[in-house]
Short mmCIF file of C-alpha atoms and ligand atoms in Angstrom, two decimals:
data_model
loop_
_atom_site.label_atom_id
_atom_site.label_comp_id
_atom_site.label_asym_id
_atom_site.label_seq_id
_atom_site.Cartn_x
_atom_site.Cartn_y
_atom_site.Cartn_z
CA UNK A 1 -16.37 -61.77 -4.20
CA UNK A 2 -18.97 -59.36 -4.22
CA UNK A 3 -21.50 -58.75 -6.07
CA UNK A 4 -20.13 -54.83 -7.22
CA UNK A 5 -16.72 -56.88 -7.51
CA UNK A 6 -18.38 -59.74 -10.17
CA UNK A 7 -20.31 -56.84 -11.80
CA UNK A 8 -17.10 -55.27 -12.27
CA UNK A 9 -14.76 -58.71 -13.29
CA UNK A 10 -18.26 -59.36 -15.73
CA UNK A 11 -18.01 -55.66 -17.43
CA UNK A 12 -14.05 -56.20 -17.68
CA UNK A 13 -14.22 -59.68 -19.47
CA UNK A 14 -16.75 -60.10 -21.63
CA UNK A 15 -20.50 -61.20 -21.18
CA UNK A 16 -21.06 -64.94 -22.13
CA UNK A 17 -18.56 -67.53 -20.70
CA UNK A 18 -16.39 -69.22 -23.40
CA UNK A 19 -17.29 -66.94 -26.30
CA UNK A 20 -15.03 -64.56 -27.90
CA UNK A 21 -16.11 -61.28 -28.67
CA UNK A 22 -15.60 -59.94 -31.60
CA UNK A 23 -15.44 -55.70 -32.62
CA UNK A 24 -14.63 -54.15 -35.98
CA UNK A 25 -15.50 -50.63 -37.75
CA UNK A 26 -15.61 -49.30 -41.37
CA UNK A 27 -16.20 -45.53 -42.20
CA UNK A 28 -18.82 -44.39 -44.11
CA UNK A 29 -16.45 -42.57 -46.29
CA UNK A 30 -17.05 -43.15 -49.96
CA UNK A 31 -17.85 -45.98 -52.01
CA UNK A 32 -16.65 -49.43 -50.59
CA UNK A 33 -14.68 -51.10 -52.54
CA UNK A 34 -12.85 -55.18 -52.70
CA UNK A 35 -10.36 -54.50 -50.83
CA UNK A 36 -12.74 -53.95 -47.86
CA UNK A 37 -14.43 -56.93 -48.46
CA UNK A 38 -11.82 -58.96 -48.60
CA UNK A 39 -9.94 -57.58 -45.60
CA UNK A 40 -12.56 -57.07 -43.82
CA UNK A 41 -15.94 -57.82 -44.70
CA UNK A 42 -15.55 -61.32 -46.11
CA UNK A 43 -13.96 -62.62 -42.92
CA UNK A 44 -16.80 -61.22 -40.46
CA UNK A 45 -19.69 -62.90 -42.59
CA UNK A 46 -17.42 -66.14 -42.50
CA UNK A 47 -16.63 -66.54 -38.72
CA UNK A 48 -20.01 -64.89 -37.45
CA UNK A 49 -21.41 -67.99 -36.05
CA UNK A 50 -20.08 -68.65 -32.34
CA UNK A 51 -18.88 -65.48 -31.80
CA UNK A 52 -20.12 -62.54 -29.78
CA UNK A 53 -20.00 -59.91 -32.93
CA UNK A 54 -20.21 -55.94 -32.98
CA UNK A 55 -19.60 -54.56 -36.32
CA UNK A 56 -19.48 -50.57 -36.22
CA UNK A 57 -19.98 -47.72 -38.96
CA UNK A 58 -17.83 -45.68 -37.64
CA UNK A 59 -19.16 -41.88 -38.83
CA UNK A 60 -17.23 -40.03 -36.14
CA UNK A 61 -13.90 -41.86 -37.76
CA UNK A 62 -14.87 -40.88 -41.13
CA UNK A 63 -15.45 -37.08 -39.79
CA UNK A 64 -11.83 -36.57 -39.24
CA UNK A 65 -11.51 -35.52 -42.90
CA UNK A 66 -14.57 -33.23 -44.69
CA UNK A 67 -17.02 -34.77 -45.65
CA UNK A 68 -20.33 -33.36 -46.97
CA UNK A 69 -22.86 -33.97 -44.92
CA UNK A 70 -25.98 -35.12 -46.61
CA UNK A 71 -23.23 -37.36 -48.53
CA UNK A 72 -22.56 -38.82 -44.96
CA UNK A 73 -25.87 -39.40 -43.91
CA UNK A 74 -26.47 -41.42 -47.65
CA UNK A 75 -23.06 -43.23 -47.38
CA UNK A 76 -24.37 -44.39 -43.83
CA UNK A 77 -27.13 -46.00 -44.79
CA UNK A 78 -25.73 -47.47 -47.88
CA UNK A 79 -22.91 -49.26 -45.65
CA UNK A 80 -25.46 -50.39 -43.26
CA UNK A 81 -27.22 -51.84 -46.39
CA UNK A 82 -23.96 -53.15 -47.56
CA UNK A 83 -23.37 -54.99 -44.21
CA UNK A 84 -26.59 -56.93 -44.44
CA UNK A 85 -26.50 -57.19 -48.21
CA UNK A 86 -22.74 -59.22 -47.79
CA UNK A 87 -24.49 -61.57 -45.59
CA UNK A 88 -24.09 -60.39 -42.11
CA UNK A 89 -27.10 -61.71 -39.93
CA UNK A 90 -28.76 -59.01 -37.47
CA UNK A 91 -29.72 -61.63 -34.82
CA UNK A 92 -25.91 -62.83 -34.61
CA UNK A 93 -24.24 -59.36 -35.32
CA UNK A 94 -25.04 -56.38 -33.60
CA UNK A 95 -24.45 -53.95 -36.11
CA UNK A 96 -24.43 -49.89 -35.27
CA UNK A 97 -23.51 -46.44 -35.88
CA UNK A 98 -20.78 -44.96 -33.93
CA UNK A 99 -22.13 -41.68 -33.17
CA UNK A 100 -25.36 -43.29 -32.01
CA UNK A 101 -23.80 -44.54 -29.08
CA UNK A 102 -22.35 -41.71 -27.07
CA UNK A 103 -20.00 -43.87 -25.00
CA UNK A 104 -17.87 -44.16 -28.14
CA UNK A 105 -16.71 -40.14 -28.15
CA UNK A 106 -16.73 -40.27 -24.53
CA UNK A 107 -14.33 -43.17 -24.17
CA UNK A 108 -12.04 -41.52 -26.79
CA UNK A 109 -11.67 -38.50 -24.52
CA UNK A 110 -10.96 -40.66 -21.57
CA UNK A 111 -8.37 -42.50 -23.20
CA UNK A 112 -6.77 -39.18 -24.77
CA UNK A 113 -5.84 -38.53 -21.53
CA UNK A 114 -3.88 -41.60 -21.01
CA UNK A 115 -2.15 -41.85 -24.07
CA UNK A 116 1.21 -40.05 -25.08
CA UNK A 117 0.48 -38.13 -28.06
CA UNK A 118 3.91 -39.24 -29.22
CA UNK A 119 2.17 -42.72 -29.94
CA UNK A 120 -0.44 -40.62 -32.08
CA UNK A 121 2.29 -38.82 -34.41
CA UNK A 122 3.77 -42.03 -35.36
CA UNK A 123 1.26 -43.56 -37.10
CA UNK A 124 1.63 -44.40 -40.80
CA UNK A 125 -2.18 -43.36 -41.56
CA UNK A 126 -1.88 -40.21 -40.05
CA UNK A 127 1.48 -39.63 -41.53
CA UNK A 128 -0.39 -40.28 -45.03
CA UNK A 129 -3.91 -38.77 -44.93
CA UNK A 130 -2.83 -35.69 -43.55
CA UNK A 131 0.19 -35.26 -46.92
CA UNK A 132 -3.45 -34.81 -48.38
CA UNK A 133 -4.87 -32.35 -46.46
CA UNK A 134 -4.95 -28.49 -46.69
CA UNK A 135 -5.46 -28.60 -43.02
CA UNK A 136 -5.22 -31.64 -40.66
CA UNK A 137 -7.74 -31.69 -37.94
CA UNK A 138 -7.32 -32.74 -34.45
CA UNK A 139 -9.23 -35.69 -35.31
CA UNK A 140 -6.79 -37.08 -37.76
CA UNK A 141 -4.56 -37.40 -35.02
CA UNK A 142 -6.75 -38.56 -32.76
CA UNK A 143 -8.26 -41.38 -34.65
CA UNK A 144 -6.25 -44.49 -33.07
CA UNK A 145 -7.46 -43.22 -29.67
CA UNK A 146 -11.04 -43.58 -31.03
CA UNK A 147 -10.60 -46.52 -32.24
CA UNK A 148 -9.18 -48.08 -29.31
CA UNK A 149 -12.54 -46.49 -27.47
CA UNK A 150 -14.54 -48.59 -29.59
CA UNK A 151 -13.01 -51.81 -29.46
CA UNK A 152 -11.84 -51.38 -25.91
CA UNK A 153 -15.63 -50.47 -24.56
CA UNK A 154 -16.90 -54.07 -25.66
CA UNK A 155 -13.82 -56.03 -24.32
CA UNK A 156 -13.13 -57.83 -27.89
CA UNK A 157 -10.66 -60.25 -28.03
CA UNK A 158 -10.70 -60.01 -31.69
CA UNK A 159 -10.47 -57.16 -34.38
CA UNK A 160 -11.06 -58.56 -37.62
CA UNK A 161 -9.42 -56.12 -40.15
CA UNK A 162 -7.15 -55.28 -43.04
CA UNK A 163 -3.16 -55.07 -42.57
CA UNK A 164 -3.39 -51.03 -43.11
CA UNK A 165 -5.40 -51.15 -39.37
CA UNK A 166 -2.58 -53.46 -37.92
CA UNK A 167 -1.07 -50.09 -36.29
CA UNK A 168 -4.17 -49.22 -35.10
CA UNK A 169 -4.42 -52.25 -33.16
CA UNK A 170 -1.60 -53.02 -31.87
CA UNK A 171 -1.93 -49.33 -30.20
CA UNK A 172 -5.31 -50.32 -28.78
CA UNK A 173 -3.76 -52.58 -27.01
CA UNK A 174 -0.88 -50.47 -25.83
CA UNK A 175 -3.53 -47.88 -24.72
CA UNK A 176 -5.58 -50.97 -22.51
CA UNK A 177 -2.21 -51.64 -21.34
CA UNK A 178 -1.51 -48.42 -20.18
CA UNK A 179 -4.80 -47.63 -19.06
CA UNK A 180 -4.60 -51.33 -16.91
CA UNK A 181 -0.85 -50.58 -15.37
CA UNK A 182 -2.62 -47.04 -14.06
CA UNK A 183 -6.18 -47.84 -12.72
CA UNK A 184 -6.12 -51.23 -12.92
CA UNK A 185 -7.57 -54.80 -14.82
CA UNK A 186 -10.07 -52.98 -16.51
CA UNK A 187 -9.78 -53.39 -20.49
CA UNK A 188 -9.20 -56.58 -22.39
CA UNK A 189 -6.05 -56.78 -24.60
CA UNK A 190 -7.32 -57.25 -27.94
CA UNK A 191 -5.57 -59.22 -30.80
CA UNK A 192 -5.88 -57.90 -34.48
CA UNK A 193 -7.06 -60.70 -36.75
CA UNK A 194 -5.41 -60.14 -40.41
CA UNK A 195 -5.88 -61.90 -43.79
CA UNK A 196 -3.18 -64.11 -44.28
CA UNK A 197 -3.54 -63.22 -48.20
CA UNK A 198 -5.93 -60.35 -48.80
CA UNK A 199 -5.07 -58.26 -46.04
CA UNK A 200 -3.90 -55.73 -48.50
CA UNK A 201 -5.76 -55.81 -51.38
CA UNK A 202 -3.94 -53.12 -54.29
CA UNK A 203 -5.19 -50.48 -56.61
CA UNK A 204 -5.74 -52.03 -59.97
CA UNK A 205 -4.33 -49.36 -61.95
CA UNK A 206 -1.13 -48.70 -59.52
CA UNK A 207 -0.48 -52.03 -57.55
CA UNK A 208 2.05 -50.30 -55.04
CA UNK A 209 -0.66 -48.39 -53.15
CA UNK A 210 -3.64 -50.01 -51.31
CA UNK A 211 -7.22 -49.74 -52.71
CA UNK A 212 -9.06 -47.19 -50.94
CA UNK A 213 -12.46 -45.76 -51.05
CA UNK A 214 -11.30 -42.29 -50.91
CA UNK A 215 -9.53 -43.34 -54.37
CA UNK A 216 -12.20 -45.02 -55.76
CA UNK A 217 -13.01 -42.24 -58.14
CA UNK A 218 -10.58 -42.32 -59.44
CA UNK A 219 -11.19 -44.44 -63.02
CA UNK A 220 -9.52 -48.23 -62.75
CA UNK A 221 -7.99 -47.62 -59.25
CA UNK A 222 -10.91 -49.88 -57.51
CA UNK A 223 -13.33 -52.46 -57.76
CA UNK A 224 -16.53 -50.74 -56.15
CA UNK A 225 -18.98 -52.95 -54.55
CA UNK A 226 -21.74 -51.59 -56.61
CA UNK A 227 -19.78 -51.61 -59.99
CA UNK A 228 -22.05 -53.23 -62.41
CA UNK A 229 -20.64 -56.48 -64.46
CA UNK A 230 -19.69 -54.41 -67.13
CA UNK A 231 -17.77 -51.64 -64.92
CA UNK A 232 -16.46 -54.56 -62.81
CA UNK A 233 -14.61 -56.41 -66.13
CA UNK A 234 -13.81 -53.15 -67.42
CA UNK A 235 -11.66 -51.97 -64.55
CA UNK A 236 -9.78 -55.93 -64.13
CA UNK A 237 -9.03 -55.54 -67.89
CA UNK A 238 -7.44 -52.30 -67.50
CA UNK A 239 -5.56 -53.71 -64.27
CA UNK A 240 -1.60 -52.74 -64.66
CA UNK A 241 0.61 -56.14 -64.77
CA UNK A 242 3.97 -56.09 -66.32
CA UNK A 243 5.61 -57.67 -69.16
CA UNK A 244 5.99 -61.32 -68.65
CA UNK A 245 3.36 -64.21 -68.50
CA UNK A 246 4.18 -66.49 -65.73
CA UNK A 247 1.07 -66.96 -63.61
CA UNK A 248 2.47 -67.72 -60.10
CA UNK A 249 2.09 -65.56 -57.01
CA UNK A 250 5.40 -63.94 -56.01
CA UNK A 251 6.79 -61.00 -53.64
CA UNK A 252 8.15 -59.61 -56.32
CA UNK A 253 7.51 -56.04 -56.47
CA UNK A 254 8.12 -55.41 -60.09
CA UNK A 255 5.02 -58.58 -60.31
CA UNK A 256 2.78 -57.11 -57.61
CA UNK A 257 -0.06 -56.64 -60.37
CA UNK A 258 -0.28 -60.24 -61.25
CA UNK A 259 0.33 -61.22 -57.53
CA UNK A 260 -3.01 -58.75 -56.85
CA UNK A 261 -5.21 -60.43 -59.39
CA UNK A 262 -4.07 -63.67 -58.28
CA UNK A 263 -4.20 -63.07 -54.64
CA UNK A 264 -8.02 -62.09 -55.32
CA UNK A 265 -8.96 -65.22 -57.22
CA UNK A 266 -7.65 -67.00 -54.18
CA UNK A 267 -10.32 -65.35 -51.70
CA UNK A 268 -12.78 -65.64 -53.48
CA UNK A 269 -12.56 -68.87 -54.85
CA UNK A 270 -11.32 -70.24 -51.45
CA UNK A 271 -8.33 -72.06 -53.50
CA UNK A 272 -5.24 -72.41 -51.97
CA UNK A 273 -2.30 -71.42 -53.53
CA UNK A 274 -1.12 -74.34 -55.46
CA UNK A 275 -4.43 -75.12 -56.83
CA UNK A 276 -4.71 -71.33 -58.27
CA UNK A 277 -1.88 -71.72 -60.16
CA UNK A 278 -2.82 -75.23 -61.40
CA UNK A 279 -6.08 -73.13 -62.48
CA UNK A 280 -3.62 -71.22 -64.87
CA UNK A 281 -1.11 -73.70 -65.62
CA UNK A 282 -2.42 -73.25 -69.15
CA UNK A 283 -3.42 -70.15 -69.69
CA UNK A 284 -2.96 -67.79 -72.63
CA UNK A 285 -0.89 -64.85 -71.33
CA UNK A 286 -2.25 -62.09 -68.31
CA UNK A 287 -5.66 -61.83 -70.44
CA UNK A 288 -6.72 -64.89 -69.59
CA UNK A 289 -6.17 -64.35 -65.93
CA UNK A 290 -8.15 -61.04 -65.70
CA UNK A 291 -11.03 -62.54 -67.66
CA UNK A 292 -11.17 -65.40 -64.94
CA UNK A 293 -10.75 -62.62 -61.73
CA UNK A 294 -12.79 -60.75 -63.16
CA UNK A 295 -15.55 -63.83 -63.35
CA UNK A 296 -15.01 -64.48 -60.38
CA UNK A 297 -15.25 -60.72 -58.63
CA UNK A 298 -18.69 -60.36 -60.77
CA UNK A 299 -19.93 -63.61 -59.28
CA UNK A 300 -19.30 -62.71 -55.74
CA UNK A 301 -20.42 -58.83 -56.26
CA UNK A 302 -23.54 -59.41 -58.51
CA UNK A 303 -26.06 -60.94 -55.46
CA UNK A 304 -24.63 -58.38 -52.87
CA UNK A 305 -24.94 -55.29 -55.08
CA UNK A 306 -29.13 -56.77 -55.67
CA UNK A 307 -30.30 -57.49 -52.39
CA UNK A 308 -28.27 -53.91 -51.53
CA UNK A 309 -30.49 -52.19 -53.90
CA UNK A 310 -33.72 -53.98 -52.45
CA UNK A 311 -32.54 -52.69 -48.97
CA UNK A 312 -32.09 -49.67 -49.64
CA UNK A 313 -35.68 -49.08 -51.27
CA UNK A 314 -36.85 -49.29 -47.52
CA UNK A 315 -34.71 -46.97 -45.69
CA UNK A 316 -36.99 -47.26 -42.17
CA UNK A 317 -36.32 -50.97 -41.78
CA UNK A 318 -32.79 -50.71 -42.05
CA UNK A 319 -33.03 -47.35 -39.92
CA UNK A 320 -35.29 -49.72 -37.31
CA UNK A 321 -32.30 -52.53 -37.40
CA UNK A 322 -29.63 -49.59 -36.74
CA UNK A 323 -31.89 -48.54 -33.81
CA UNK A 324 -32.04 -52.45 -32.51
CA UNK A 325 -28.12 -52.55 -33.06
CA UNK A 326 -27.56 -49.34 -31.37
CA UNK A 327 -29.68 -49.94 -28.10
CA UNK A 328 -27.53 -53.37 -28.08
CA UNK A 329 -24.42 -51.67 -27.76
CA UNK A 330 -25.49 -49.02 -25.80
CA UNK A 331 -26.31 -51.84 -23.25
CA UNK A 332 -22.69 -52.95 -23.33
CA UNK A 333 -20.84 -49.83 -23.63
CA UNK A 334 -22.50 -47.80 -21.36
CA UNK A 335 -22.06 -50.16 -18.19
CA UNK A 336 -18.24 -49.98 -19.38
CA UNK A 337 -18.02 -46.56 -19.60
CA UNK A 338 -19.22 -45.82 -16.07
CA UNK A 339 -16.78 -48.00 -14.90
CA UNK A 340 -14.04 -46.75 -16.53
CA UNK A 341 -15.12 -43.15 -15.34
CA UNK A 342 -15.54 -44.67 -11.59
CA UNK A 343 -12.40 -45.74 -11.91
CA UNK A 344 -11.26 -42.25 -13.10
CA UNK A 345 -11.99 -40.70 -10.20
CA UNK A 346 -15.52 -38.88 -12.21
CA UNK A 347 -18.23 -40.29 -10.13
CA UNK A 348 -18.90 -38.46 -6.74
CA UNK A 349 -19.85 -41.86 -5.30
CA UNK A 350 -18.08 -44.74 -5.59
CA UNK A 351 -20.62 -48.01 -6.17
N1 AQP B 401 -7.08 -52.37 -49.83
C1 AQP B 401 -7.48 -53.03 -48.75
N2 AQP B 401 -7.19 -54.35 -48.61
C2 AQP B 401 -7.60 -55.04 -47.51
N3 AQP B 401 -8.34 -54.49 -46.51
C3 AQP B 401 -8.65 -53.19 -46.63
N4 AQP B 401 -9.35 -52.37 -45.83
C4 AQP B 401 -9.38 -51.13 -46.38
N5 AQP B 401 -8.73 -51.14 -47.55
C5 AQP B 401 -8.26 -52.40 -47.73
C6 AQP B 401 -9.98 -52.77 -44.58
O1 AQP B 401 -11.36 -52.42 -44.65
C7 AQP B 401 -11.81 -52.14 -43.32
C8 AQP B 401 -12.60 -50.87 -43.30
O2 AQP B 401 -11.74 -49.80 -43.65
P1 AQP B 401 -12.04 -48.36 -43.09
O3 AQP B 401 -13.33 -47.89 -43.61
O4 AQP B 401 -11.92 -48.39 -41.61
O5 AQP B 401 -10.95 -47.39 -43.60
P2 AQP B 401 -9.57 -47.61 -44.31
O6 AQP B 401 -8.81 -48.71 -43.67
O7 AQP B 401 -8.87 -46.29 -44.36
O8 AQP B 401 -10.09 -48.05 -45.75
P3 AQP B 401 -10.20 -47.24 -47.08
O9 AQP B 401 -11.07 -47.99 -48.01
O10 AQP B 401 -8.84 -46.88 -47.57
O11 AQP B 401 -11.01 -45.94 -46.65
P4 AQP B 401 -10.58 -44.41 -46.75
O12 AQP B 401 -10.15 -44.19 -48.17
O13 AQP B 401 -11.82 -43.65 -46.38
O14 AQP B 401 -9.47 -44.19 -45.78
C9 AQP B 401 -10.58 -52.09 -42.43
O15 AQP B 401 -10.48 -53.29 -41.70
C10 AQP B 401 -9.45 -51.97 -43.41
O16 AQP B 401 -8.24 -52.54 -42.91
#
């Protein structure tokens, strides 16, 4: 082999032997709420050790609805705070903004031209956000193929996130797929990684729709991550149940409340199943249950919404560790990007 030809296997399969590399985004789109940390968040601080980790704030993703800027540019920094606050370590995560590294928007347009915009059209998310919008932007549609970009240009096997993203994935890896049959091995075939329980985590005031930061205004629909204690057992109080008293997780729709609650004390308590209903065995009725999530959320929340607070009084550090992260990917991505653009056909000379 030579060495172009190992340069090219190395940028095509990740860069340390053995280690699995691991890529996931969030948007800095509003306030973030539980249900990212569970789905997401949680699981990233958890299995950061032996992993090779990029964890992206993905500002171009969030762009594909309005957003006001200088509301952006806070909401940016205040994720990248939140990231670090939740326990994510710098020197074993590299942790970056999307739009800093110009491979990312690149390797979106690249891949547009390899993907069917059929795929694009079907996507539940896109079907969704744009019933919301006065008018849907190219973007909207293109987000999948942007998100494949990101995880594709770092060769992750893994792409730790909630079940709403499970379409996303799954077309990243039709894309690298695709984009393999045509030019060749190029791309690793990444696997989404999903919560067994928590994957979903649902609005507390309407437990048939997912909790969303874009909702999270909306009074009782979320736990926010910055909720004080008060706010926090305020909103679990409120939480809509129904109107029986059995304590036991279920598919149930019509018990999808309780289920909720239930399914959050199990995260964050790291129970399993049978010993979170023992928990409740005697319990007084649903009040009893939201006093004890609630607890429970306020315990988890209370040190990540401090040392988020101390971050953010020192906005050039955290700008300095988003310039360390960025230059890290940038060292990745870039080398991928040229030669996905060799193989393309876009570089005069071929290396
Ligand atoms: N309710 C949820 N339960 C479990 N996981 C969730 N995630 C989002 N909501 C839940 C996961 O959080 C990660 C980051 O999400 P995102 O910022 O990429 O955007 P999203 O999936 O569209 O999340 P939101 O909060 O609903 O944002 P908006 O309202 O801006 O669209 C992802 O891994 C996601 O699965």
């Amino acid at each position: 082999m030579t060495t172009q030809e190992r340069e090219r296997e190395t940028a095509g399969r990740g860069r340390v032997e053995g280690v699995r590399t691991v890529f996931s985004g969030i948007q800095p789109s509003g306030d973030v709420q539980l249900g990212n940390y569970i789905g997401a968040i949680k699981g990233w601080v958890d299995r950061q050790e032996e992993k090779e980790n990029y964890f992206c704030i993905v500002d171009l993703h969030a762009l594909t609805v309005p957003q006001d800027p200088e509301e952006l540019r806070f909401q940016t920094r205040s994720l990248a705070a939140m990231l670090f606050a939740a326990g994510l370590d710098p020197e074993k995560c590299t942790i970056f903004v999307q739009s800093h590294v110009t491979a990312h928007a690149e390797a979106c347009w690249l891949l547009n031209c390899v993907t069917p915009i059929g795929w694009l059209e079907r996507m539940t998310q896109y079907k969704s956000k744009a019933e919301n919008q006065e008018t849907i932007s190219t973007g909207l549609l293109d987000y999948p193929v942007l998100m494949a970009g990101d995880i594709l240009l770092y060769d992750a096997h893994e792409v730790p996130v909630g079940e709403d993203q499970r379409q996303h994935v799954e077309l990243a890896r039709d894309i690298a797929q695709r984009f393999n049959r045509i030019y060749g091995d190029t791309f690793v075939v990444p696997e989404g990684v999903i919560p067994e329980i928590g994957g979903r985590v649902m609005g507390l005031n309407d437990p048939s729709v997912k909790m969303s930061k874009s909702h999270a205004h909306i009074r009782g629909h979320a736990v926010r991550m910055l909720d004080d204690p008060k706010e926090i057992e305020r909103s679990i109080k409120r939480a809509v149940t129904d109107n029986g008293n059995e304590i036991r997780f279920s598919d149930d729709p019509e018990r999808a409340g309780v289920n909720n609650l239930l399914g959050i004390f199990k995260v964050l308590t790291g129970l399993d199943e049978a010993a979170v209903e023992a928990e409740f065995a005697n319990a007084r009725g649903y009040g009893d249950l939201k006093s004890r999530v609630a607890e429970v959320v306020i315990d988890a929340l209370t040190p990540i919404r401090q040392r988020h607070e101390e971050l953010m009084q020192d906005v050039d550090a955290l700008d300095r560790l988003l310039e360390v992260g960025a230059e890290r990917a940038e060292a990745v991505a870039g080398p991928k990007l040229d030669a996905v653009k060799e193989l393309m056909g876009l570089t005069l000379t071929k290396r």
